[in-house]
XYZ file of C-alpha atoms in Angstrom:
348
model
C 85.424 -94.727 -23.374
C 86.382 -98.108 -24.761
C 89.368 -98.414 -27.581
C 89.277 -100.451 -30.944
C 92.399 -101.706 -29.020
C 89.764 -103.425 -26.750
C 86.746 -103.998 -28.398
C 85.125 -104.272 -31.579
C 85.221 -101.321 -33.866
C 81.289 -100.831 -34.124
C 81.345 -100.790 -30.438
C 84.648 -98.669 -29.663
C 83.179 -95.382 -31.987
C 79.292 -95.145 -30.340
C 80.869 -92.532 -28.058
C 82.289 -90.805 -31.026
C 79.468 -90.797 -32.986
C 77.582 -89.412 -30.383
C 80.214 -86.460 -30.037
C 79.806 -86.102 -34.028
C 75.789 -86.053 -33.937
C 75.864 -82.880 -31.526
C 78.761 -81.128 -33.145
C 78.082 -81.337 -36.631
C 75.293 -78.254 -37.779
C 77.276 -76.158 -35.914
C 80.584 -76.831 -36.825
C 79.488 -76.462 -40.617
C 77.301 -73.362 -39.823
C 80.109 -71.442 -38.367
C 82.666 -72.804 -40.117
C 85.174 -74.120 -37.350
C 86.728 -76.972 -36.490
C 85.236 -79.947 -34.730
C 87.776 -79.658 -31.592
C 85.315 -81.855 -29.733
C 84.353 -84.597 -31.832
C 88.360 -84.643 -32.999
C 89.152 -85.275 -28.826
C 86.850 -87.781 -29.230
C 88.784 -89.216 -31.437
C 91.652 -89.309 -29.986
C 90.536 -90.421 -26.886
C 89.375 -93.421 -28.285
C 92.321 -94.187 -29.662
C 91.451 -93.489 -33.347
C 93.812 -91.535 -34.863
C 96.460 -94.267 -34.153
C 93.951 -96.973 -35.905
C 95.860 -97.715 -38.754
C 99.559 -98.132 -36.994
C 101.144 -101.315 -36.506
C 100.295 -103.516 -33.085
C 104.649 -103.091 -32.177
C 104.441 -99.625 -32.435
C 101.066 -99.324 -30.042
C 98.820 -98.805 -32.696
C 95.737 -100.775 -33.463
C 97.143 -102.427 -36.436
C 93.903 -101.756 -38.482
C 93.337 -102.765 -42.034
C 92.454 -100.349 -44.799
C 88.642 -102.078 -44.929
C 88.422 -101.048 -41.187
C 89.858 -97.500 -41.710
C 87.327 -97.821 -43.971
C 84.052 -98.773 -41.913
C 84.983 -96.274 -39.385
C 85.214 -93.301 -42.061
C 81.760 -94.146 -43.468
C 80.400 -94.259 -39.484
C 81.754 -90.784 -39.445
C 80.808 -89.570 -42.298
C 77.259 -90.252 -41.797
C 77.349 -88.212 -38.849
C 79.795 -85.131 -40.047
C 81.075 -84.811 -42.623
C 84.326 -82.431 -41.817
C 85.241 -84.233 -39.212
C 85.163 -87.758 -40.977
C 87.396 -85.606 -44.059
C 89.935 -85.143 -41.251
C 89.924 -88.098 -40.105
C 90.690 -89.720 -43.718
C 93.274 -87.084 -44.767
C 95.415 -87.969 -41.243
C 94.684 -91.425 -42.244
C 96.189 -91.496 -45.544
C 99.314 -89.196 -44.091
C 100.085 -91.799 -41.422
C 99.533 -94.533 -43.683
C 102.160 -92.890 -46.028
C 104.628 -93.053 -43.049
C 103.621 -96.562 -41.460
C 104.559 -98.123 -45.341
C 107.277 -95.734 -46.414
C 109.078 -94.301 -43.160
C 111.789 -96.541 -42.919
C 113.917 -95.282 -40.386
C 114.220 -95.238 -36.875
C 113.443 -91.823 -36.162
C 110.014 -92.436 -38.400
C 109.643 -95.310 -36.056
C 109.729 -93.215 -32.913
C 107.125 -90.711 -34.872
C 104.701 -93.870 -35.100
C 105.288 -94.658 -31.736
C 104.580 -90.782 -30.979
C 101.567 -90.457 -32.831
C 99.722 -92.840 -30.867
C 101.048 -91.836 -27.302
C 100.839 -87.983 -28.002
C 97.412 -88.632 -30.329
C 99.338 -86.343 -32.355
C 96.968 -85.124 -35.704
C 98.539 -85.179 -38.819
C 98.140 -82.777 -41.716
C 99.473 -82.365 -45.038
C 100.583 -79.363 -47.817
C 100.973 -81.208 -51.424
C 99.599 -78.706 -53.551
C 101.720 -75.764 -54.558
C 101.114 -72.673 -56.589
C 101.886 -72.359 -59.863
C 101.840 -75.743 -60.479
C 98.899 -76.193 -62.277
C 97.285 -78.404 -59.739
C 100.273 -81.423 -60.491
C 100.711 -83.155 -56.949
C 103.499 -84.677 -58.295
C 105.832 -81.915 -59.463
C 107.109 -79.226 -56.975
C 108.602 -75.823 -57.162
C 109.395 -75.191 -53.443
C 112.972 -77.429 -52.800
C 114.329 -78.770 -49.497
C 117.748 -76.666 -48.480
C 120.321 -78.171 -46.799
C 122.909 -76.707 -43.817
C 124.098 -80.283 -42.491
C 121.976 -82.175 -40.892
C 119.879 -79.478 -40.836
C 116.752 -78.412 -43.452
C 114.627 -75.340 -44.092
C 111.967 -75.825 -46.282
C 109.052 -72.817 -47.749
C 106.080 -73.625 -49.638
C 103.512 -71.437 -50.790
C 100.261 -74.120 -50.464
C 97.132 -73.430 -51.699
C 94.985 -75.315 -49.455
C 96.541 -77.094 -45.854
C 93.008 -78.385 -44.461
C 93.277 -78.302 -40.613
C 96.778 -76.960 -40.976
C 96.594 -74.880 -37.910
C 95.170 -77.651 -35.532
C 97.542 -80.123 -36.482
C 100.775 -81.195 -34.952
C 102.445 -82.414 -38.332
C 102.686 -81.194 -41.457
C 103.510 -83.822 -44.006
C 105.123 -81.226 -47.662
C 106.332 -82.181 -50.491
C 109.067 -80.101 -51.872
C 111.992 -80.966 -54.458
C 114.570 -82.642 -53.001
C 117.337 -80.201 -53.218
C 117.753 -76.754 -54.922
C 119.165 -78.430 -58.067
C 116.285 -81.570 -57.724
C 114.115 -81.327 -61.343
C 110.072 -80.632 -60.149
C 109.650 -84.447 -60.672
C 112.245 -85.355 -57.658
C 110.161 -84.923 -54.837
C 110.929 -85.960 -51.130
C 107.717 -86.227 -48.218
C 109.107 -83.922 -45.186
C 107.501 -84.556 -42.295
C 107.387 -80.786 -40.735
C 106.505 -80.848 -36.830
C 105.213 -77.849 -34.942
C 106.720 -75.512 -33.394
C 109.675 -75.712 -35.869
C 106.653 -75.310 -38.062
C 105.402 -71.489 -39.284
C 101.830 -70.869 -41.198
C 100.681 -67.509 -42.375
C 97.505 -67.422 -43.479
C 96.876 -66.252 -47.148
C 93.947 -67.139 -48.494
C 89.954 -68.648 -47.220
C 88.019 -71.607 -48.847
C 84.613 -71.895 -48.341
C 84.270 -75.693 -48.592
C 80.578 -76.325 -48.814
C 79.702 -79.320 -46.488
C 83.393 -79.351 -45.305
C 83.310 -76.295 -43.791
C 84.837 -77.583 -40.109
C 88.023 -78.763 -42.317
C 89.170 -75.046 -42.174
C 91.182 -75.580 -45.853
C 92.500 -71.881 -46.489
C 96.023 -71.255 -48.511
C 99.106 -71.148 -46.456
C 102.868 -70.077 -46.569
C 104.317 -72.746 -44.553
C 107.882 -72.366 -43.627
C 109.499 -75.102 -41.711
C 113.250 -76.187 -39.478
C 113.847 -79.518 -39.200
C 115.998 -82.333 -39.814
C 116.975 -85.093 -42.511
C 115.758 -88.108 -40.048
C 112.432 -86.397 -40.749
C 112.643 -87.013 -44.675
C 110.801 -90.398 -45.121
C 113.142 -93.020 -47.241
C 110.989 -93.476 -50.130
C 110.596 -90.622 -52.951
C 107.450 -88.998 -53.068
C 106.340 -90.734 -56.464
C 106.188 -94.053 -55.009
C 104.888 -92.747 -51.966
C 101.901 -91.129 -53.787
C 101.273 -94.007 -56.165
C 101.728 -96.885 -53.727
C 100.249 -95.647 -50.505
C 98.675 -91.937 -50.458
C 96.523 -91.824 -53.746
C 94.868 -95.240 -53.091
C 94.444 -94.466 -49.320
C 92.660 -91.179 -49.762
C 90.669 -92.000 -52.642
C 89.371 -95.372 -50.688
C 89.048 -93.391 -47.426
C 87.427 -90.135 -49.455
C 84.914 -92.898 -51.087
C 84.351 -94.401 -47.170
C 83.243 -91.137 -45.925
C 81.230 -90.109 -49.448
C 79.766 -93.287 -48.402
C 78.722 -92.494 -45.121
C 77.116 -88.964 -46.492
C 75.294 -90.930 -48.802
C 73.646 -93.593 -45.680
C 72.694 -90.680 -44.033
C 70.666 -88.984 -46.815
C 69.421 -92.794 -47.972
C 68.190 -93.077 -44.159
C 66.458 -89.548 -44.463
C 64.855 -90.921 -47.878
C 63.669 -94.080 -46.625
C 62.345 -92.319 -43.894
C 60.629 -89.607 -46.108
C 59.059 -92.542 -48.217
C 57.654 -94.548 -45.061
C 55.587 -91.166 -43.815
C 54.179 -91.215 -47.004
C 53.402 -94.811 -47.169
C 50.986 -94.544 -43.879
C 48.916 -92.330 -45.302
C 47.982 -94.482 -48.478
C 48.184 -98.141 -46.560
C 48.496 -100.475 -49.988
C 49.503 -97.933 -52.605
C 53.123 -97.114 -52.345
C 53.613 -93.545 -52.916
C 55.639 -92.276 -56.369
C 59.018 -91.276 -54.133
C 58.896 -95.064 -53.808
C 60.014 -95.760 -57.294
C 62.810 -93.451 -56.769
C 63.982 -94.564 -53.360
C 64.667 -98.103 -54.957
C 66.286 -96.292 -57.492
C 68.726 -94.600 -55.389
C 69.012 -98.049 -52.830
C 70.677 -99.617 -56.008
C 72.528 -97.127 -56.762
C 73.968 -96.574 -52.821
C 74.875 -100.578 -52.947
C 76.724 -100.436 -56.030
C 78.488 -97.197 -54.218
C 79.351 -99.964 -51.021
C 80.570 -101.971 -53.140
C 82.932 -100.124 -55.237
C 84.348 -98.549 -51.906
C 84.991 -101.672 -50.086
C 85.956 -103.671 -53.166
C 89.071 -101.183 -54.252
C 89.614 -101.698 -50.339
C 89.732 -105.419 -50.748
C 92.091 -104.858 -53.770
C 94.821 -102.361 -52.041
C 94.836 -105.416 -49.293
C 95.465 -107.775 -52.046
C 98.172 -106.409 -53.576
C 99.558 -104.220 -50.639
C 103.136 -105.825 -50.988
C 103.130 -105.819 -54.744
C 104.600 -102.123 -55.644
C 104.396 -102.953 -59.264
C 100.829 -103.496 -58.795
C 99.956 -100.961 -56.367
C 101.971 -98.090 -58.984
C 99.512 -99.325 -61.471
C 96.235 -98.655 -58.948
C 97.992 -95.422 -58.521
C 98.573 -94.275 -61.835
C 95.016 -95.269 -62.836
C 94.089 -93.052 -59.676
C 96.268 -89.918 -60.480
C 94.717 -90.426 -63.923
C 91.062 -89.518 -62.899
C 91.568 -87.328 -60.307
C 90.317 -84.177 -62.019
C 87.239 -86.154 -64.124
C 83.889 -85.172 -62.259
C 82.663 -88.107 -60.526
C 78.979 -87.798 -62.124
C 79.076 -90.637 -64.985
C 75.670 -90.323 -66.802
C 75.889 -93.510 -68.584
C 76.019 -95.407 -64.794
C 73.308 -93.285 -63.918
C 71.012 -94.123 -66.517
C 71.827 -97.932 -66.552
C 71.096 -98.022 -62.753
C 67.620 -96.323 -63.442
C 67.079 -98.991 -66.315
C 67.898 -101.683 -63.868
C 65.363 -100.250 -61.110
C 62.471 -100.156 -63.347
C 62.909 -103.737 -64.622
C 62.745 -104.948 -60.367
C 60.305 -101.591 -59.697
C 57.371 -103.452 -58.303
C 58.790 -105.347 -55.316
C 61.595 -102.928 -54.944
C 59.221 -100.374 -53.999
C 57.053 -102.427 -52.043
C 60.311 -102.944 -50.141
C 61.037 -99.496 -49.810
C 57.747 -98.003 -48.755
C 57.200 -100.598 -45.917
């Protein structure tokens, strides 16, 4: 199996996607997780993708992280969410691990194809990523940490646990620190389930993670400027990548649908046409929201100033639904006025 170390992306990931295409009903029938299309994977090299060239990764940009989350995530859909979430986790650590010891974990990742997880939700926290109640305790150079989490997707097939957690005992909720917590120093009792519809193969039940390690393993930067600079506009261009990739799939099923109908009334494109231009506008204005905020986090990717403001705006609509009617309906509008060639186009 070829490597994006070697070869094109498009090329390097046919293998995967093959892996993915076989996998996927069942994985989201039975609710388990994709062990074979994660191997995949990592034996293509994938899950070091976005770590720097000196390190041994493939130095990838966010816009390719990007293209191969959407190729994922029109083939499953779990296993392109895990692949985004230990994106934006190793991203965090690539911009804001600072020492040598986070160096050596880089280096690590891609050697060992170690998969990394994270715990940043918290009970009784109303849902606030950025305020903790669990605290990092210190016995010299040593650190214990317990969280109570919610949700830890893939938790229990990953090697690293990236938790927040206040950064001492006396830390307000505000002062948060990223711990990177590394199995087997690393404990996880089960304590609730989460049927995630769709994302079934992420496996996201609650946890009570309790974790040993060290203060080399607390990355340099404070969690707030980790969150707003790197790990909110990661995830929510990587979530939007794999959306993305859903959404090709069920356009190609569409356009498919419309073309069966089209044979059977040769010269009179069939109502469903209409719609399927409809929804073709609507998928390209999806493309290019997901690869222009892309473009933008390149942009500014050195400008922390600018990057906290992405961020902020990010944190800010987090809990909104993502339905906007008004889009919607100006879309539609937009269809009808082009209808007539648009679904020519679409039924042929």
């Amino acid at each position: 199996m070829t490597t994006v170390y070697e070869s094109s992306i498009d090329q390097s990931i046919t293998d995967v996607l093959a892996v993915l295409r076989t996998y996927a009903d069942e994985v989201d029938r039975d609710a388990r997780f994709p062990t074979e299309s994660v191997d995949a994977l990592r034996d293509a090299g994938l899950l070091g993708v976005g770590i720097p060239r000196e390190f041994g990764g493939g130095g990838a940009t966010l816009t390719d992280i990007a293209r191969i989350s959407r190729a994922l995530g029109a083939e499953c859909a779990s296993t392109a969410m895990i692949f985004v979430m230990h994106q934006s986790q190793v991203l965090s650590i690539v911009r804001h691990g600072k020492s040598d010891a986070m160096a050596d974990l880089q280096r690590r990742i891609v050697t060992d194809r170690i998969l990394v997880a994270s715990a940043t939700t918290e009970i009784n926290i109303g849902g606030d990523v950025r305020s903790s109640s669990c605290a990092v305790e210190y016995d010299g150079e040593q650190i214990t940490l317990s969280k109570n989490a919610p949700v830890i997707s893939y938790g229990e097939y990953a090697q690293i646990v990236l938790a927040t957690a206040r950064r001492s005992v006396d830390s307000p909720p505000s002062d948060q620190v990223l711990v990177v917590c590394e199995k087997p120093d690393v404990t996880l009792v089960k304590t609730g389930t989460w049927d995630t519809l769709g994302f079934r193969g992420t496996c996201s039940p609650g946890f009570m993670l309790d974790a040993r390690t060290t203060t080399s393993n607390i990355l340099g930067d404070n969690y707030g400027d980790i969150s707003a600079q790197t790990m909110l506009p990661v995830a929510h261009v990587l979530w939007g990548s794999a959306w993305l990739g859903i959404a090709d799939a069920a356009v190609t099923k569409a356009r498919k649908s419309v073309q069966k109908a089209a044979r059977k009334t040769p010269g009179t494109p069939p109502p469903s046409a209409l719609r399927l231009a409809e929804l073709m506008v609507v998928h390209e204005q999806l493309v290019d929201t997901v690869f222009g905020a892309a473009a933008k986090f390149e942009a500014v990717a050195d400008s922390p100033a600018e990057l906290g403001a992405i961020g902020s705006r990010s944190r800010s609509t987090t809990s909104r639904s993502p339905r906007r009617r008004s889009s919607s309906t100006s879309s539609a509008g937009h269809c009808r006025s082009v209808a007539s060639p648009a679904t020519d186009r679409a039924a042929r």
